Amino acid sequence: MHYLITGHTGFKGPWLALLLLSRGHRVSGFALDPPDGGLFKRAGLADLLVYDSRVDIRDAEATAAAMSAAAPDVVVHMAAQSLVRESYRDPRYTYETNAIGTLNALEAVAATPSVRAHVVVTTDKVYRNVDQEAGYVETDPLGGDDPYSASKAMADLLAQSWIRSFPGPPTAIARGGNVIGGADVSRDRLLPDLMAAYARGEAPLLRFPHAVRPWQHVLDCLNGYLTLVDALLAGSGLGQWNFGPGRDSFVEVGKVATLAAELWGGGAHWNLDDGEHPHEANLLALDASKAQRELGWRNRLGFRDALAWTVDWERRVHGGADPLTVAQEQIAAFENLR
Ligand SMILES: NC(=O)c1ccc[n+]([C@@H]2O[C@H](COP(=O)([O-])OP(=O)(O)OC[C@H]3O[C@@H](n4cnc5c(N)ncnc54)[C@H](O)[C@@H]3O)[C@@H](O)[C@H]2O)c1
């Protein structure tokens, strides 16, 4: 099967490409330039792909041309401006990339007859945050206070409307939460900030140590997306799906930082940053029981393993190990947990 990933040069994309390659699929992608230090460059991913190009998803014509040139069987649309703080800095870019970019992806898929299944990736942040303890279920109302959350809720609604309004290949929406894993170099995400600081022997500053967040390993979330693709190809799987971690993975930021420091070793530690910071939503918990019940998907890694695998990747690569080999070893270990 030939998969095309939009947004394959960031954090999740290269892991998804390597997971698909390990399962014997062919993989293509288009996105913006890969960041330095990310898995795309460090794993030499460009050499492993059928088709790899730089396309701005805000450009409808270029998106359609790239989709048609790749002619994939399956599309996983992930290209996005994915950071909340960046969305306050440049809301227009965020809305154009996340909302209009999703429209462009949907139109491009509709114009590419080879496509047999399409998954649109949104996020847990699409739900209207009413500070509820219970996890959000797929039928809860959407909302979004900050520009990133609103732009992803727009993308989600846009995809739902598109699916109902226009004929095309089976298309479903996957809502994932906060994910961790090796080689994330995004600014303003906890694990990348911690790993970079511990590697330099510095104490990172934490903005909200008591904020509780869900922590899921990136491979568990991506395995959810691929379980959904399999369902679409088998004639089911339409609709919206949550792929979040279990309740044991809801942990305070400060505890995550402390445990990560212990796993890193060498006296690593963190300090409190008591400056002013833009609003970030309080705990958003996903209830993933629908995906468990109807797709047979489940998380294979609990919180401690997810964190230990993340630190392990960073430590080994920091110590000189080959990034591609470490990623492939982790993927093989993950597949053995089936
Ligand atoms: N990482 C998380 O914790 C998390 C949580 C929930 C949802 N998500 C969603 O998962 C998807 C992937 O997230 P990620 O962590 O890999 O993000 P990332 O920021 O690391 O990567 C984003 C990818 O999108 C591409 N991209 C950005 N703007 C683009 C544009 N204008 N045109 C074309 N490509 C563009 C980038 O080049 C990159 O390949 C996104 O849709 C994100 O919203 C991520």
mmCIF file of C-alpha atoms and ligand atoms in Angstrom:
data_model
loop_
_atom_site.group_PDB
_atom_site.id
_atom_site.type_symbol
_atom_site.label_atom_id
_atom_site.label_comp_id
_atom_site.label_asym_id
_atom_site.label_seq_id
_atom_site.Cartn_x
_atom_site.Cartn_y
_atom_site.Cartn_z
ATOM 1 C CA MET A 1 0.000 0.000 0.000
ATOM 2 C CA HIS A 2 1.266 3.523 -0.823
ATOM 3 C CA TYR A 3 0.728 6.130 1.934
ATOM 4 C CA LEU A 4 1.088 9.891 1.542
ATOM 5 C CA ILE A 5 1.654 11.932 4.695
ATOM 6 C CA THR A 6 1.126 15.700 4.606
ATOM 7 C CA GLY A 7 3.391 17.213 7.258
ATOM 8 C CA HIS A 8 5.932 14.374 7.224
ATOM 9 C CA THR A 9 8.934 16.550 8.152
ATOM 10 C CA GLY A 10 7.951 17.525 11.736
ATOM 11 C CA PHE A 11 7.748 15.357 14.856
ATOM 12 C CA LYS A 12 5.003 12.808 14.196
ATOM 13 C CA GLY A 13 5.533 12.547 10.438
ATOM 14 C CA PRO A 14 8.940 10.833 10.400
ATOM 15 C CA TRP A 15 7.837 8.375 13.111
ATOM 16 C CA LEU A 16 4.729 7.569 11.068
ATOM 17 C CA ALA A 17 6.816 7.108 7.915
ATOM 18 C CA LEU A 18 9.215 4.741 9.703
ATOM 19 C CA LEU A 19 6.345 2.799 11.298
ATOM 20 C CA LEU A 20 4.721 2.383 7.856
ATOM 21 C CA LEU A 21 8.034 1.342 6.267
ATOM 22 C CA SER A 22 8.529 -1.271 8.998
ATOM 23 C CA ARG A 23 5.095 -2.658 8.082
ATOM 24 C CA GLY A 24 6.138 -3.029 4.436
ATOM 25 C CA HIS A 25 4.321 -0.011 2.970
ATOM 26 C CA ARG A 26 5.612 2.572 0.497
ATOM 27 C CA VAL A 27 5.594 6.137 1.813
ATOM 28 C CA SER A 28 5.514 9.625 0.271
ATOM 29 C CA GLY A 29 5.077 13.057 1.786
ATOM 30 C CA PHE A 30 4.901 16.774 1.284
ATOM 31 C CA ALA A 31 5.490 19.510 3.832
ATOM 32 C CA LEU A 32 7.729 22.488 4.596
ATOM 33 C CA ASP A 33 11.464 22.117 5.183
ATOM 34 C CA PRO A 34 12.440 19.745 7.995
ATOM 35 C CA PRO A 35 13.872 21.366 11.120
ATOM 36 C CA ASP A 36 17.508 20.848 12.082
ATOM 37 C CA GLY A 37 17.867 18.138 14.700
ATOM 38 C CA GLY A 38 14.520 16.515 13.846
ATOM 39 C CA LEU A 39 14.105 12.868 12.910
ATOM 40 C CA PHE A 40 13.511 13.605 9.212
ATOM 41 C CA LYS A 41 17.072 14.847 8.701
ATOM 42 C CA ARG A 42 18.749 12.693 11.304
ATOM 43 C CA ALA A 43 17.228 9.469 9.958
ATOM 44 C CA GLY A 44 17.929 10.405 6.319
ATOM 45 C CA LEU A 45 14.223 9.888 5.645
ATOM 46 C CA ALA A 46 14.243 11.549 2.213
ATOM 47 C CA ASP A 47 16.180 8.558 0.854
ATOM 48 C CA LEU A 48 13.526 6.116 2.069
ATOM 49 C CA LEU A 49 10.523 7.802 0.429
ATOM 50 C CA VAL A 50 8.889 7.244 -2.956
ATOM 51 C CA TYR A 51 8.026 10.919 -3.375
ATOM 52 C CA ASP A 52 9.128 13.803 -1.148
ATOM 53 C CA SER A 53 8.429 17.464 -1.840
ATOM 54 C CA ARG A 54 8.219 20.887 -0.255
ATOM 55 C CA VAL A 55 4.694 22.240 -0.621
ATOM 56 C CA ASP A 56 2.940 24.972 1.332
ATOM 57 C CA ILE A 57 -0.484 23.481 2.082
ATOM 58 C CA ARG A 58 -2.018 26.978 1.949
ATOM 59 C CA ASP A 59 -1.414 26.830 -1.810
ATOM 60 C CA ALA A 60 -4.381 24.880 -3.231
ATOM 61 C CA GLU A 61 -2.892 24.362 -6.695
ATOM 62 C CA ALA A 62 0.476 23.148 -5.420
ATOM 63 C CA THR A 63 -1.267 20.823 -2.948
ATOM 64 C CA ALA A 64 -3.438 19.294 -5.675
ATOM 65 C CA ALA A 65 -0.437 18.915 -8.002
ATOM 66 C CA ALA A 66 1.645 17.165 -5.327
ATOM 67 C CA MET A 67 -1.215 14.829 -4.410
ATOM 68 C CA SER A 68 -1.792 13.936 -8.027
ATOM 69 C CA ALA A 69 1.935 13.403 -8.707
ATOM 70 C CA ALA A 70 2.248 11.016 -5.755
ATOM 71 C CA ALA A 71 -1.031 9.184 -6.571
ATOM 72 C CA PRO A 72 -1.188 7.429 -3.170
ATOM 73 C CA ASP A 73 -3.648 4.777 -1.965
ATOM 74 C CA VAL A 74 -3.978 6.344 1.500
ATOM 75 C CA VAL A 75 -3.590 9.937 2.750
ATOM 76 C CA VAL A 76 -2.860 10.914 6.344
ATOM 77 C CA HIS A 77 -3.275 14.692 6.562
ATOM 78 C CA MET A 78 -1.172 16.044 9.428
ATOM 79 C CA ALA A 79 0.390 19.259 8.052
ATOM 80 C CA ALA A 80 -0.323 21.998 10.568
ATOM 81 C CA GLN A 81 1.021 24.913 12.532
ATOM 82 C CA SER A 82 0.940 22.799 15.669
ATOM 83 C CA LEU A 83 1.986 25.101 18.524
ATOM 84 C CA VAL A 84 -0.370 27.070 20.803
ATOM 85 C CA ARG A 85 2.120 29.843 21.629
ATOM 86 C CA GLU A 86 3.061 30.293 17.976
ATOM 87 C CA SER A 87 -0.666 30.636 17.185
ATOM 88 C CA TYR A 88 -0.825 33.748 19.406
ATOM 89 C CA ARG A 89 2.233 35.123 17.601
ATOM 90 C CA ASP A 90 0.862 34.511 14.094
ATOM 91 C CA PRO A 91 -2.861 33.727 14.187
ATOM 92 C CA ARG A 92 -3.425 34.350 10.452
ATOM 93 C CA TYR A 93 -0.757 31.854 9.422
ATOM 94 C CA THR A 94 -2.188 29.340 11.901
ATOM 95 C CA TYR A 95 -5.762 29.685 10.593
ATOM 96 C CA GLU A 96 -4.666 29.588 6.959
ATOM 97 C CA THR A 97 -2.474 26.522 7.421
ATOM 98 C CA ASN A 98 -4.770 24.551 9.697
ATOM 99 C CA ALA A 99 -8.222 25.420 8.347
ATOM 100 C CA ILE A 100 -7.686 26.384 4.680
ATOM 101 C CA GLY A 101 -4.842 23.844 4.444
ATOM 102 C CA THR A 102 -7.294 21.125 5.462
ATOM 103 C CA LEU A 103 -9.752 22.339 2.818
ATOM 104 C CA ASN A 104 -6.939 22.156 0.256
ATOM 105 C CA ALA A 105 -6.059 18.619 1.342
ATOM 106 C CA LEU A 106 -9.711 17.519 1.080
ATOM 107 C CA GLU A 107 -10.044 19.052 -2.397
ATOM 108 C CA ALA A 108 -6.775 17.469 -3.531
ATOM 109 C CA VAL A 109 -7.881 14.045 -2.303
ATOM 110 C CA ALA A 110 -11.228 14.437 -4.105
ATOM 111 C CA ALA A 111 -9.321 15.133 -7.339
ATOM 112 C CA THR A 112 -6.967 12.131 -6.957
ATOM 113 C CA PRO A 113 -8.749 8.926 -7.983
ATOM 114 C CA SER A 114 -6.079 6.560 -6.570
ATOM 115 C CA VAL A 115 -6.967 7.487 -2.949
ATOM 116 C CA ARG A 116 -8.952 4.764 -1.147
ATOM 117 C CA ALA A 117 -8.834 6.127 2.424
ATOM 118 C CA HIS A 118 -8.120 9.489 4.062
ATOM 119 C CA VAL A 119 -7.508 10.319 7.733
ATOM 120 C CA VAL A 120 -7.631 13.973 8.825
ATOM 121 C CA VAL A 121 -5.620 14.534 12.008
ATOM 122 C CA THR A 122 -6.955 17.114 14.456
ATOM 123 C CA THR A 123 -6.402 17.175 18.230
ATOM 124 C CA ASP A 124 -7.907 16.875 21.710
ATOM 125 C CA LYS A 125 -7.920 20.694 21.741
ATOM 126 C CA VAL A 126 -10.876 20.775 19.311
ATOM 127 C CA TYR A 127 -13.275 20.149 22.228
ATOM 128 C CA ARG A 128 -14.891 23.113 23.947
ATOM 129 C CA ASN A 129 -12.988 23.080 27.212
ATOM 130 C CA VAL A 130 -15.474 23.142 30.090
ATOM 131 C CA ASP A 131 -12.918 21.983 32.692
ATOM 132 C CA GLN A 132 -14.702 18.662 33.106
ATOM 133 C CA GLU A 133 -13.050 15.782 34.949
ATOM 134 C CA ALA A 134 -14.457 13.099 32.680
ATOM 135 C CA GLY A 135 -12.784 12.549 29.336
ATOM 136 C CA TYR A 136 -14.318 14.204 26.269
ATOM 137 C CA VAL A 137 -16.208 11.873 23.963
ATOM 138 C CA GLU A 138 -16.540 12.237 20.210
ATOM 139 C CA THR A 139 -20.044 13.716 20.410
ATOM 140 C CA ASP A 140 -19.056 16.577 22.778
ATOM 141 C CA PRO A 141 -19.276 20.107 21.335
ATOM 142 C CA LEU A 142 -16.225 21.642 19.690
ATOM 143 C CA GLY A 143 -14.752 25.015 20.588
ATOM 144 C CA GLY A 144 -11.367 26.591 21.184
ATOM 145 C CA ASP A 145 -10.207 29.733 23.014
ATOM 146 C CA ASP A 146 -6.710 30.124 21.613
ATOM 147 C CA PRO A 147 -6.067 30.450 17.849
ATOM 148 C CA TYR A 148 -4.480 26.992 17.544
ATOM 149 C CA SER A 149 -7.430 25.203 19.186
ATOM 150 C CA ALA A 150 -9.974 27.237 17.206
ATOM 151 C CA SER A 151 -8.128 26.599 13.929
ATOM 152 C CA LYS A 152 -8.103 22.838 14.561
ATOM 153 C CA ALA A 153 -11.793 22.878 15.563
ATOM 154 C CA MET A 154 -12.429 24.687 12.270
ATOM 155 C CA ALA A 155 -10.455 22.014 10.401
ATOM 156 C CA ASP A 156 -12.433 19.295 12.172
ATOM 157 C CA LEU A 157 -15.826 20.892 11.363
ATOM 158 C CA LEU A 158 -14.703 21.611 7.832
ATOM 159 C CA ALA A 159 -13.777 17.949 7.306
ATOM 160 C CA GLN A 160 -17.087 16.764 8.840
ATOM 161 C CA SER A 161 -19.033 19.053 6.526
ATOM 162 C CA TRP A 162 -16.942 18.053 3.497
ATOM 163 C CA ILE A 163 -17.496 14.349 4.155
ATOM 164 C CA ARG A 164 -21.271 14.877 4.373
ATOM 165 C CA SER A 165 -21.440 17.189 1.364
ATOM 166 C CA PHE A 166 -19.207 15.720 -1.335
ATOM 167 C CA PRO A 167 -18.562 12.228 -2.658
ATOM 168 C CA GLY A 168 -15.041 10.884 -2.237
ATOM 169 C CA PRO A 169 -12.978 8.137 -0.664
ATOM 170 C CA PRO A 170 -13.842 7.070 2.915
ATOM 171 C CA THR A 171 -12.541 9.821 5.201
ATOM 172 C CA ALA A 172 -12.368 9.875 9.001
ATOM 173 C CA ILE A 173 -11.139 12.312 11.650
ATOM 174 C CA ALA A 174 -8.544 11.311 14.252
ATOM 175 C CA ARG A 175 -8.273 13.389 17.434
ATOM 176 C CA GLY A 176 -5.032 12.736 19.297
ATOM 177 C CA GLY A 177 -3.672 14.341 22.455
ATOM 178 C CA ASN A 178 -0.273 15.434 23.666
ATOM 179 C CA VAL A 179 2.350 12.933 22.460
ATOM 180 C CA ILE A 180 5.971 12.368 23.443
ATOM 181 C CA GLY A 181 8.852 10.496 21.876
ATOM 182 C CA GLY A 182 12.426 10.887 20.698
ATOM 183 C CA ALA A 183 13.521 13.652 18.319
ATOM 184 C CA ASP A 184 10.821 16.254 18.970
ATOM 185 C CA VAL A 185 12.544 19.608 18.432
ATOM 186 C CA SER A 186 9.471 21.871 18.645
ATOM 187 C CA ARG A 187 9.821 24.952 20.755
ATOM 188 C CA ASP A 188 7.512 25.296 23.760
ATOM 189 C CA ARG A 189 6.757 21.608 24.197
ATOM 190 C CA LEU A 190 7.801 20.153 27.531
ATOM 191 C CA LEU A 191 9.848 17.106 26.571
ATOM 192 C CA PRO A 192 11.943 18.803 23.861
ATOM 193 C CA ASP A 193 12.705 21.674 26.259
ATOM 194 C CA LEU A 194 13.642 19.242 29.055
ATOM 195 C CA MET A 195 15.787 16.986 26.867
ATOM 196 C CA ALA A 196 17.681 19.906 25.310
ATOM 197 C CA ALA A 197 18.383 21.454 28.717
ATOM 198 C CA TYR A 198 19.411 18.188 30.407
ATOM 199 C CA ALA A 199 21.717 17.414 27.472
ATOM 200 C CA ARG A 200 23.413 20.824 27.916
ATOM 201 C CA GLY A 201 23.691 20.256 31.678
ATOM 202 C CA GLU A 202 21.290 23.170 32.361
ATOM 203 C CA ALA A 203 18.188 23.341 34.599
ATOM 204 C CA PRO A 204 15.090 23.997 32.419
ATOM 205 C CA LEU A 205 12.456 26.522 33.607
ATOM 206 C CA LEU A 206 8.885 25.197 33.980
ATOM 207 C CA ARG A 207 5.931 27.518 33.406
ATOM 208 C CA PHE A 208 3.091 25.457 34.888
ATOM 209 C CA PRO A 209 4.508 22.591 37.020
ATOM 210 C CA HIS A 210 1.105 21.763 38.536
ATOM 211 C CA ALA A 211 -0.737 21.588 35.212
ATOM 212 C CA VAL A 212 -1.915 18.033 34.591
ATOM 213 C CA ARG A 213 -1.483 16.772 31.032
ATOM 214 C CA PRO A 214 -2.039 13.438 29.317
ATOM 215 C CA TRP A 215 1.210 11.792 28.138
ATOM 216 C CA GLN A 216 1.087 9.243 25.348
ATOM 217 C CA HIS A 217 3.938 7.786 23.313
ATOM 218 C CA VAL A 218 3.877 8.989 19.716
ATOM 219 C CA LEU A 219 3.865 5.396 18.402
ATOM 220 C CA ASP A 220 0.651 4.591 20.295
ATOM 221 C CA CYS A 221 -1.132 7.575 18.763
ATOM 222 C CA LEU A 222 0.184 6.825 15.260
ATOM 223 C CA ASN A 223 -0.800 3.189 15.622
ATOM 224 C CA GLY A 224 -4.302 4.521 16.320
ATOM 225 C CA TYR A 225 -4.315 6.458 13.044
ATOM 226 C CA LEU A 226 -3.192 3.341 11.153
ATOM 227 C CA THR A 227 -5.799 1.170 12.878
ATOM 228 C CA LEU A 228 -8.334 3.711 11.643
ATOM 229 C CA VAL A 229 -6.960 3.511 8.082
ATOM 230 C CA ASP A 230 -7.303 -0.275 8.200
ATOM 231 C CA ALA A 231 -10.940 0.095 9.286
ATOM 232 C CA LEU A 232 -11.638 2.558 6.435
ATOM 233 C CA LEU A 233 -10.059 0.188 3.916
ATOM 234 C CA ALA A 234 -12.204 -2.625 5.316
ATOM 235 C CA GLY A 235 -15.415 -0.589 4.877
ATOM 236 C CA SER A 236 -15.928 0.792 8.413
ATOM 237 C CA GLY A 237 -14.311 3.514 10.539
ATOM 238 C CA LEU A 238 -16.194 6.595 9.328
ATOM 239 C CA GLY A 239 -16.699 9.457 11.792
ATOM 240 C CA GLN A 240 -14.566 10.998 14.542
ATOM 241 C CA TRP A 241 -12.192 9.034 16.785
ATOM 242 C CA ASN A 242 -10.271 9.891 19.973
ATOM 243 C CA PHE A 243 -6.849 8.271 20.450
ATOM 244 C CA GLY A 244 -5.764 9.369 23.919
ATOM 245 C CA PRO A 245 -3.824 7.663 26.708
ATOM 246 C CA GLY A 246 -5.323 5.910 29.741
ATOM 247 C CA ARG A 247 -6.068 7.673 33.061
ATOM 248 C CA ASP A 248 -2.742 6.533 34.557
ATOM 249 C CA SER A 249 -1.059 8.800 32.014
ATOM 250 C CA PHE A 250 -2.544 12.043 33.403
ATOM 251 C CA VAL A 251 0.431 13.415 35.277
ATOM 252 C CA GLU A 252 1.591 16.827 36.523
ATOM 253 C CA VAL A 253 4.193 18.579 34.377
ATOM 254 C CA GLY A 254 6.531 18.902 37.386
ATOM 255 C CA LYS A 255 6.369 15.146 38.073
ATOM 256 C CA VAL A 256 7.151 14.400 34.436
ATOM 257 C CA ALA A 257 10.146 16.745 34.588
ATOM 258 C CA THR A 258 11.385 15.148 37.828
ATOM 259 C CA LEU A 259 11.054 11.593 36.498
ATOM 260 C CA ALA A 260 12.685 12.559 33.196
ATOM 261 C CA ALA A 261 15.575 14.082 35.175
ATOM 262 C CA GLU A 262 15.987 10.846 37.158
ATOM 263 C CA LEU A 263 15.967 8.806 33.944
ATOM 264 C CA TRP A 264 18.522 11.175 32.389
ATOM 265 C CA GLY A 265 20.757 10.963 35.475
ATOM 266 C CA GLY A 266 23.863 13.020 36.252
ATOM 267 C CA GLY A 267 22.072 15.328 38.703
ATOM 268 C CA ALA A 268 19.633 16.753 36.104
ATOM 269 C CA HIS A 269 16.930 18.991 37.648
ATOM 270 C CA TRP A 270 14.506 21.842 36.809
ATOM 271 C CA ASN A 271 13.508 25.268 38.209
ATOM 272 C CA LEU A 272 10.257 27.250 38.345
ATOM 273 C CA ASP A 273 9.688 30.041 35.779
ATOM 274 C CA ASP A 274 7.385 32.543 37.502
ATOM 275 C CA GLY A 275 7.120 35.063 34.598
ATOM 276 C CA GLU A 276 3.838 35.905 32.806
ATOM 277 C CA HIS A 277 2.603 33.478 30.175
ATOM 278 C CA PRO A 278 -0.277 33.422 27.679
ATOM 279 C CA HIS A 279 -3.305 31.366 28.561
ATOM 280 C CA GLU A 280 -3.147 27.636 27.857
ATOM 281 C CA ALA A 281 -6.164 25.403 28.311
ATOM 282 C CA ASN A 282 -6.420 23.411 31.518
ATOM 283 C CA LEU A 283 -6.583 19.624 31.439
ATOM 284 C CA LEU A 284 -8.251 18.193 28.380
ATOM 285 C CA ALA A 285 -8.769 14.474 28.759
ATOM 286 C CA LEU A 286 -9.803 12.290 25.865
ATOM 287 C CA ASP A 287 -12.056 9.303 26.361
ATOM 288 C CA ALA A 288 -10.741 6.777 23.839
ATOM 289 C CA SER A 289 -13.168 3.990 24.667
ATOM 290 C CA LYS A 290 -14.918 4.214 21.283
ATOM 291 C CA ALA A 291 -11.654 3.402 19.434
ATOM 292 C CA GLN A 292 -10.927 0.603 21.904
ATOM 293 C CA ARG A 293 -14.386 -0.901 21.584
ATOM 294 C CA GLU A 294 -15.052 -0.475 17.870
ATOM 295 C CA LEU A 295 -11.561 -0.516 16.311
ATOM 296 C CA GLY A 296 -9.845 -2.868 18.788
ATOM 297 C CA TRP A 297 -7.093 -0.239 19.326
ATOM 298 C CA ARG A 298 -5.338 0.125 22.671
ATOM 299 C CA ASN A 299 -2.270 1.863 24.072
ATOM 300 C CA ARG A 300 0.680 -0.498 24.253
ATOM 301 C CA LEU A 301 2.877 1.746 26.451
ATOM 302 C CA GLY A 302 1.872 3.147 29.851
ATOM 303 C CA PHE A 303 3.074 6.538 31.098
ATOM 304 C CA ARG A 304 6.392 5.400 32.610
ATOM 305 C CA ASP A 305 7.388 3.417 29.532
ATOM 306 C CA ALA A 306 6.364 6.243 27.205
ATOM 307 C CA LEU A 307 8.598 8.617 29.150
ATOM 308 C CA ALA A 308 11.433 6.074 29.527
ATOM 309 C CA TRP A 309 11.432 5.379 25.750
ATOM 310 C CA THR A 310 11.579 9.107 25.054
ATOM 311 C CA VAL A 311 14.517 9.710 27.396
ATOM 312 C CA ASP A 312 16.204 6.511 26.150
ATOM 313 C CA TRP A 313 16.083 7.740 22.522
ATOM 314 C CA GLU A 314 17.543 11.119 23.467
ATOM 315 C CA ARG A 315 20.252 9.695 25.713
ATOM 316 C CA ARG A 316 21.413 7.110 23.202
ATOM 317 C CA VAL A 317 21.496 9.563 20.310
ATOM 318 C CA HIS A 318 23.169 12.176 22.533
ATOM 319 C CA GLY A 319 25.762 9.477 23.299
ATOM 320 C CA GLY A 320 26.504 8.967 19.592
ATOM 321 C CA ALA A 321 24.049 6.201 18.537
ATOM 322 C CA ASP A 322 22.610 6.341 14.997
ATOM 323 C CA PRO A 323 19.157 8.044 15.170
ATOM 324 C CA LEU A 324 17.635 5.840 12.441
ATOM 325 C CA THR A 325 18.804 2.656 14.151
ATOM 326 C CA VAL A 326 17.470 3.729 17.552
ATOM 327 C CA ALA A 327 14.108 4.673 16.020
ATOM 328 C CA GLN A 328 13.895 1.374 14.139
ATOM 329 C CA GLU A 329 14.777 -0.557 17.315
ATOM 330 C CA GLN A 330 12.056 1.236 19.252
ATOM 331 C CA ILE A 331 9.544 0.548 16.472
ATOM 332 C CA ALA A 332 10.502 -3.164 16.447
ATOM 333 C CA ALA A 333 10.084 -3.287 20.252
ATOM 334 C CA PHE A 334 6.719 -1.532 19.918
ATOM 335 C CA GLU A 335 5.514 -4.027 17.304
ATOM 336 C CA ASN A 336 6.521 -6.891 19.638
ATOM 337 C CA LEU A 337 4.052 -5.532 22.219
ATOM 338 C CA ARG A 338 1.128 -6.435 19.951
HETATM 339 N N1 LIG B 1 2.607 16.684 18.827
HETATM 340 C C1 LIG B 1 1.494 16.679 19.557
HETATM 341 O O1 LIG B 1 1.549 16.520 20.793
HETATM 342 C C2 LIG B 1 0.131 16.796 18.873
HETATM 343 C C3 LIG B 1 -1.021 16.677 19.662
HETATM 344 C C4 LIG B 1 -2.280 16.722 19.056
HETATM 345 C C5 LIG B 1 -2.369 16.889 17.683
HETATM 346 N N2 LIG B 1 -1.252 17.055 16.938
HETATM 347 C C6 LIG B 1 -1.428 17.212 15.484
HETATM 348 O O2 LIG B 1 -0.672 16.213 14.809
HETATM 349 C C7 LIG B 1 -0.153 16.729 13.603
HETATM 350 C C8 LIG B 1 1.342 16.561 13.546
HETATM 351 O O3 LIG B 1 1.901 17.207 14.684
HETATM 352 P P1 LIG B 1 3.480 17.311 14.884
HETATM 353 O O4 LIG B 1 3.712 17.232 16.345
HETATM 354 O O5 LIG B 1 4.197 16.379 14.003
HETATM 355 O O6 LIG B 1 3.728 18.830 14.400
HETATM 356 P P2 LIG B 1 5.070 19.490 13.889
HETATM 357 O O7 LIG B 1 4.898 20.956 14.097
HETATM 358 O O8 LIG B 1 6.260 18.822 14.455
HETATM 359 O O9 LIG B 1 5.066 19.201 12.306
HETATM 360 C C9 LIG B 1 4.139 19.857 11.468
HETATM 361 C C10 LIG B 1 4.322 19.390 10.045
HETATM 362 O O10 LIG B 1 3.425 20.159 9.242
HETATM 363 C C11 LIG B 1 4.176 20.816 8.246
HETATM 364 N N3 LIG B 1 3.610 22.144 7.959
HETATM 365 C C12 LIG B 1 3.431 23.185 8.806
HETATM 366 N N4 LIG B 1 2.927 24.240 8.143
HETATM 367 C C13 LIG B 1 2.783 23.837 6.849
HETATM 368 C C14 LIG B 1 2.351 24.476 5.673
HETATM 369 N N5 LIG B 1 1.930 25.762 5.656
HETATM 370 N N6 LIG B 1 2.354 23.760 4.516
HETATM 371 C C15 LIG B 1 2.780 22.461 4.490
HETATM 372 N N7 LIG B 1 3.206 21.816 5.572
HETATM 373 C C16 LIG B 1 3.213 22.503 6.734
HETATM 374 C C17 LIG B 1 5.585 20.958 8.766
HETATM 375 O O11 LIG B 1 6.499 21.132 7.696
HETATM 376 C C18 LIG B 1 5.730 19.625 9.488
HETATM 377 O O12 LIG B 1 6.043 18.618 8.556
HETATM 378 C C19 LIG B 1 -0.640 18.175 13.500
HETATM 379 O O13 LIG B 1 -1.815 18.205 12.731
HETATM 380 C C20 LIG B 1 -0.920 18.540 14.947
HETATM 381 O O14 LIG B 1 -1.886 19.575 15.039
HETATM 382 C C21 LIG B 1 0.001 17.005 17.505
#
